Amino acid sequence: SEAAKAVFAERFPYAERNERKGQLHIGRLEFYVDSPLIDEYGDEFDFRGTFVVDKKTCTISMESLGKTETVTLDRKSMNKLLKSVIHYYEVFCWKEDYICEAYDDDHSVWKIHIEYLNGETQDIQSSDDLPYKVEELAEELLGYFEHDEFDDEEFDNEEFDEDTDDNYEDEDG
């Protein structure tokens, strides 16, 4: 009965949401952000770009400042990422959880397009500031593109060997 469903929904407000999580599997998502983000050092910086996460090709691409970078994940990492988008970020609930109003003349601060494997699609956008989980997802995806200075090919261990005196100027000289 409807009354029993209402009581159940009131007593277990997340039961329906949790049930939905098990039914949704993302095939592809496009995620645009135009807002300050926080980098790995805790510094704020302006970011405008689009992430595309594609389950089939196991790739994440980021288009920003006129250039596109792509990283390829192994299947397990891709599945884990897409599962977290549903189970942790609860992206399928963003429209209900956040005020998502964007008017034609407003500039979207963020928008996401999701294609689920069951054929459903979802489009959500907002002109408001980034809610915490939206910002957190943007920063997680950005993390796949942060270059560790020690990974750069320019930094070659042979160029600087701490054990040789050749790297230090002669103090007498």
Tab-separated table of C-alpha atoms in Angstrom:
chain	number	residue	atom	x	y	z
A	1	SER	CA	0.000	0.000	0.000
A	2	GLU	CA	1.010	3.632	-0.477
A	3	ALA	CA	0.878	4.277	3.281
A	4	ALA	CA	3.307	1.421	3.952
A	5	LYS	CA	5.677	2.742	1.242
A	6	ALA	CA	5.542	6.219	2.766
A	7	VAL	CA	6.363	4.880	6.249
A	8	PHE	CA	9.202	2.781	4.812
A	9	ALA	CA	10.589	5.774	2.878
A	10	GLU	CA	10.400	7.915	6.003
A	11	ARG	CA	12.130	5.340	8.209
A	12	PHE	CA	14.724	4.348	5.577
A	13	PRO	CA	15.296	7.482	3.506
A	14	TYR	CA	18.347	6.066	1.704
A	15	ALA	CA	16.951	2.605	0.922
A	16	GLU	CA	15.611	3.692	-2.462
A	17	ARG	CA	18.843	5.530	-3.267
A	18	ASN	CA	20.934	2.505	-2.296
A	19	GLU	CA	18.770	0.198	-4.379
A	20	ARG	CA	19.217	2.515	-7.367
A	21	LYS	CA	23.014	2.413	-6.936
A	22	GLY	CA	23.019	-1.306	-7.680
A	23	GLN	CA	21.089	-0.782	-10.895
A	24	LEU	CA	23.223	1.972	-12.435
A	25	HIS	CA	26.430	1.432	-14.375
A	26	ILE	CA	28.097	4.301	-16.226
A	27	GLY	CA	29.286	3.791	-19.770
A	28	ARG	CA	30.462	7.341	-20.410
A	29	LEU	CA	30.350	10.725	-18.779
A	30	GLU	CA	31.224	14.258	-19.815
A	31	PHE	CA	31.880	16.663	-16.972
A	32	TYR	CA	32.436	20.385	-17.552
A	33	VAL	CA	33.722	22.655	-14.797
A	34	ASP	CA	34.398	26.399	-14.836
A	35	SER	CA	35.315	27.251	-11.277
A	36	PRO	CA	38.270	27.594	-8.943
A	37	LEU	CA	39.586	24.229	-7.743
A	38	ILE	CA	42.167	23.229	-5.146
A	39	ASP	CA	45.357	21.520	-6.308
A	40	GLU	CA	47.297	18.774	-4.569
A	41	TYR	CA	49.178	21.397	-2.504
A	42	GLY	CA	46.004	23.085	-1.237
A	43	ASP	CA	46.359	26.087	-3.552
A	44	GLU	CA	43.326	27.473	-5.349
A	45	PHE	CA	43.519	27.952	-9.118
A	46	ASP	CA	41.027	28.781	-11.850
A	47	PHE	CA	39.984	25.817	-13.949
A	48	ARG	CA	37.836	25.601	-17.039
A	49	GLY	CA	37.693	22.312	-18.831
A	50	THR	CA	35.834	19.163	-19.738
A	51	PHE	CA	36.579	15.645	-18.601
A	52	VAL	CA	35.356	12.677	-20.633
A	53	VAL	CA	35.432	9.294	-18.922
A	54	ASP	CA	34.819	6.364	-21.257
A	55	LYS	CA	34.379	2.861	-19.862
A	56	LYS	CA	34.711	1.129	-23.246
A	57	THR	CA	38.151	2.599	-24.038
A	58	CYS	CA	39.220	2.875	-20.343
A	59	THR	CA	40.255	6.471	-20.977
A	60	ILE	CA	39.868	9.790	-19.236
A	61	SER	CA	40.491	12.833	-21.359
A	62	MET	CA	40.700	16.427	-20.223
A	63	GLU	CA	40.246	19.355	-22.578
A	64	SER	CA	41.452	22.605	-21.047
A	65	LEU	CA	43.163	25.741	-22.330
A	66	GLY	CA	42.763	24.566	-25.911
A	67	LYS	CA	44.609	21.286	-25.494
A	68	THR	CA	43.469	17.752	-24.797
A	69	GLU	CA	45.304	15.183	-22.719
A	70	THR	CA	44.259	11.549	-22.353
A	71	VAL	CA	45.203	8.918	-19.811
A	72	THR	CA	44.391	5.227	-20.092
A	73	LEU	CA	43.498	3.213	-17.013
A	74	ASP	CA	43.468	-0.517	-16.573
A	75	ARG	CA	39.958	-2.002	-16.559
A	76	LYS	CA	39.942	-2.553	-12.786
A	77	SER	CA	40.864	1.093	-12.061
A	78	MET	CA	38.259	2.352	-14.537
A	79	ASN	CA	35.541	0.176	-12.974
A	80	LYS	CA	36.543	1.378	-9.507
A	81	LEU	CA	36.393	5.030	-10.612
A	82	LEU	CA	32.984	4.652	-12.284
A	83	LYS	CA	31.630	2.725	-9.294
A	84	SER	CA	32.764	5.535	-6.963
A	85	VAL	CA	30.983	8.092	-9.180
A	86	ILE	CA	27.738	6.237	-8.383
A	87	HIS	CA	28.296	4.905	-4.870
A	88	TYR	CA	30.387	7.674	-3.283
A	89	TYR	CA	29.618	10.793	-5.331
A	90	GLU	CA	25.994	9.710	-5.942
A	91	VAL	CA	26.021	11.603	-9.229
A	92	PHE	CA	22.582	10.269	-10.152
A	93	CYS	CA	21.128	12.305	-7.244
A	94	TRP	CA	22.853	15.617	-7.932
A	95	LYS	CA	19.730	17.111	-9.484
A	96	GLU	CA	17.780	16.454	-6.243
A	97	ASP	CA	20.663	17.100	-3.827
A	98	TYR	CA	21.857	20.435	-5.222
A	99	ILE	CA	20.149	23.509	-6.535
A	100	CYS	CA	20.702	22.955	-10.221
A	101	GLU	CA	19.285	25.967	-11.921
A	102	ALA	CA	20.838	27.299	-15.064
A	103	TYR	CA	19.047	29.829	-17.176
A	104	ASP	CA	19.782	30.440	-20.827
A	105	ASP	CA	21.599	33.681	-20.121
A	106	ASP	CA	23.511	32.242	-17.160
A	107	HIS	CA	26.928	30.740	-17.582
A	108	SER	CA	27.082	27.162	-16.301
A	109	VAL	CA	29.640	26.686	-13.558
A	110	TRP	CA	29.364	22.923	-13.960
A	111	LYS	CA	27.440	20.441	-16.031
A	112	ILE	CA	27.515	16.714	-16.418
A	113	HIS	CA	26.174	14.362	-19.062
A	114	ILE	CA	26.015	10.690	-18.098
A	115	GLU	CA	25.286	7.724	-20.332
A	116	TYR	CA	24.342	4.618	-18.375
A	117	LEU	CA	24.776	1.118	-19.777
A	118	ASN	CA	21.000	0.542	-19.510
A	119	GLY	CA	20.437	3.281	-22.109
A	120	GLU	CA	19.401	6.007	-19.652
A	121	THR	CA	21.055	9.384	-19.939
A	122	GLN	CA	21.182	12.203	-17.443
A	123	ASP	CA	22.045	15.872	-17.891
A	124	ILE	CA	22.537	18.169	-14.919
A	125	GLN	CA	23.934	21.681	-14.868
A	126	SER	CA	24.168	24.575	-12.498
A	127	SER	CA	25.143	28.232	-12.446
A	128	ASP	CA	25.714	28.093	-8.693
A	129	ASP	CA	29.004	27.406	-6.932
A	130	LEU	CA	30.331	23.873	-6.927
A	131	PRO	CA	28.812	21.708	-4.206
A	132	TYR	CA	31.416	19.745	-2.250
A	133	LYS	CA	30.981	16.397	-4.046
A	134	VAL	CA	30.972	18.070	-7.476
A	135	GLU	CA	34.219	19.873	-6.635
A	136	GLU	CA	35.719	16.710	-5.158
A	137	LEU	CA	34.981	14.703	-8.323
A	138	ALA	CA	36.537	17.429	-10.490
A	139	GLU	CA	39.663	17.405	-8.320
A	140	GLU	CA	39.847	13.590	-8.378
A	141	LEU	CA	39.663	13.539	-12.179
A	142	LEU	CA	42.214	16.348	-12.400
A	143	GLY	CA	44.529	14.227	-10.251
A	144	TYR	CA	44.903	11.774	-13.128
A	145	PHE	CA	46.618	14.563	-15.103
A	146	GLU	CA	48.936	16.009	-12.482
A	147	HIS	CA	52.513	15.455	-13.481
A	148	ASP	CA	54.983	14.532	-10.801
A	149	GLU	CA	58.158	16.514	-11.465
A	150	PHE	CA	60.208	13.375	-10.865
A	151	ASP	CA	58.387	11.581	-13.662
A	152	ASP	CA	59.537	14.135	-16.229
A	153	GLU	CA	62.036	12.793	-18.712
A	154	GLU	CA	64.044	16.013	-18.333
A	155	PHE	CA	65.000	14.881	-14.853
A	156	ASP	CA	67.555	12.255	-15.630
A	157	ASN	CA	69.343	10.694	-12.673
A	158	GLU	CA	72.578	10.505	-14.633
A	159	GLU	CA	72.731	14.292	-14.896
A	160	PHE	CA	73.051	14.719	-11.174
A	161	ASP	CA	74.749	12.070	-9.136
A	162	GLU	CA	75.098	13.188	-5.534
A	163	ASP	CA	78.089	10.900	-5.001
A	164	THR	CA	80.404	12.720	-7.408
A	165	ASP	CA	82.188	15.963	-6.708
A	166	ASP	CA	81.728	17.079	-10.315
A	167	ASN	CA	78.383	18.645	-9.387
A	168	TYR	CA	79.850	21.076	-6.878
A	169	GLU	CA	82.018	24.065	-7.652
A	170	ASP	CA	85.422	24.027	-6.085
A	171	GLU	CA	85.161	26.104	-2.914
A	172	ASP	CA	88.685	27.390	-3.305
A	173	GLY	CA	88.159	28.613	-6.727
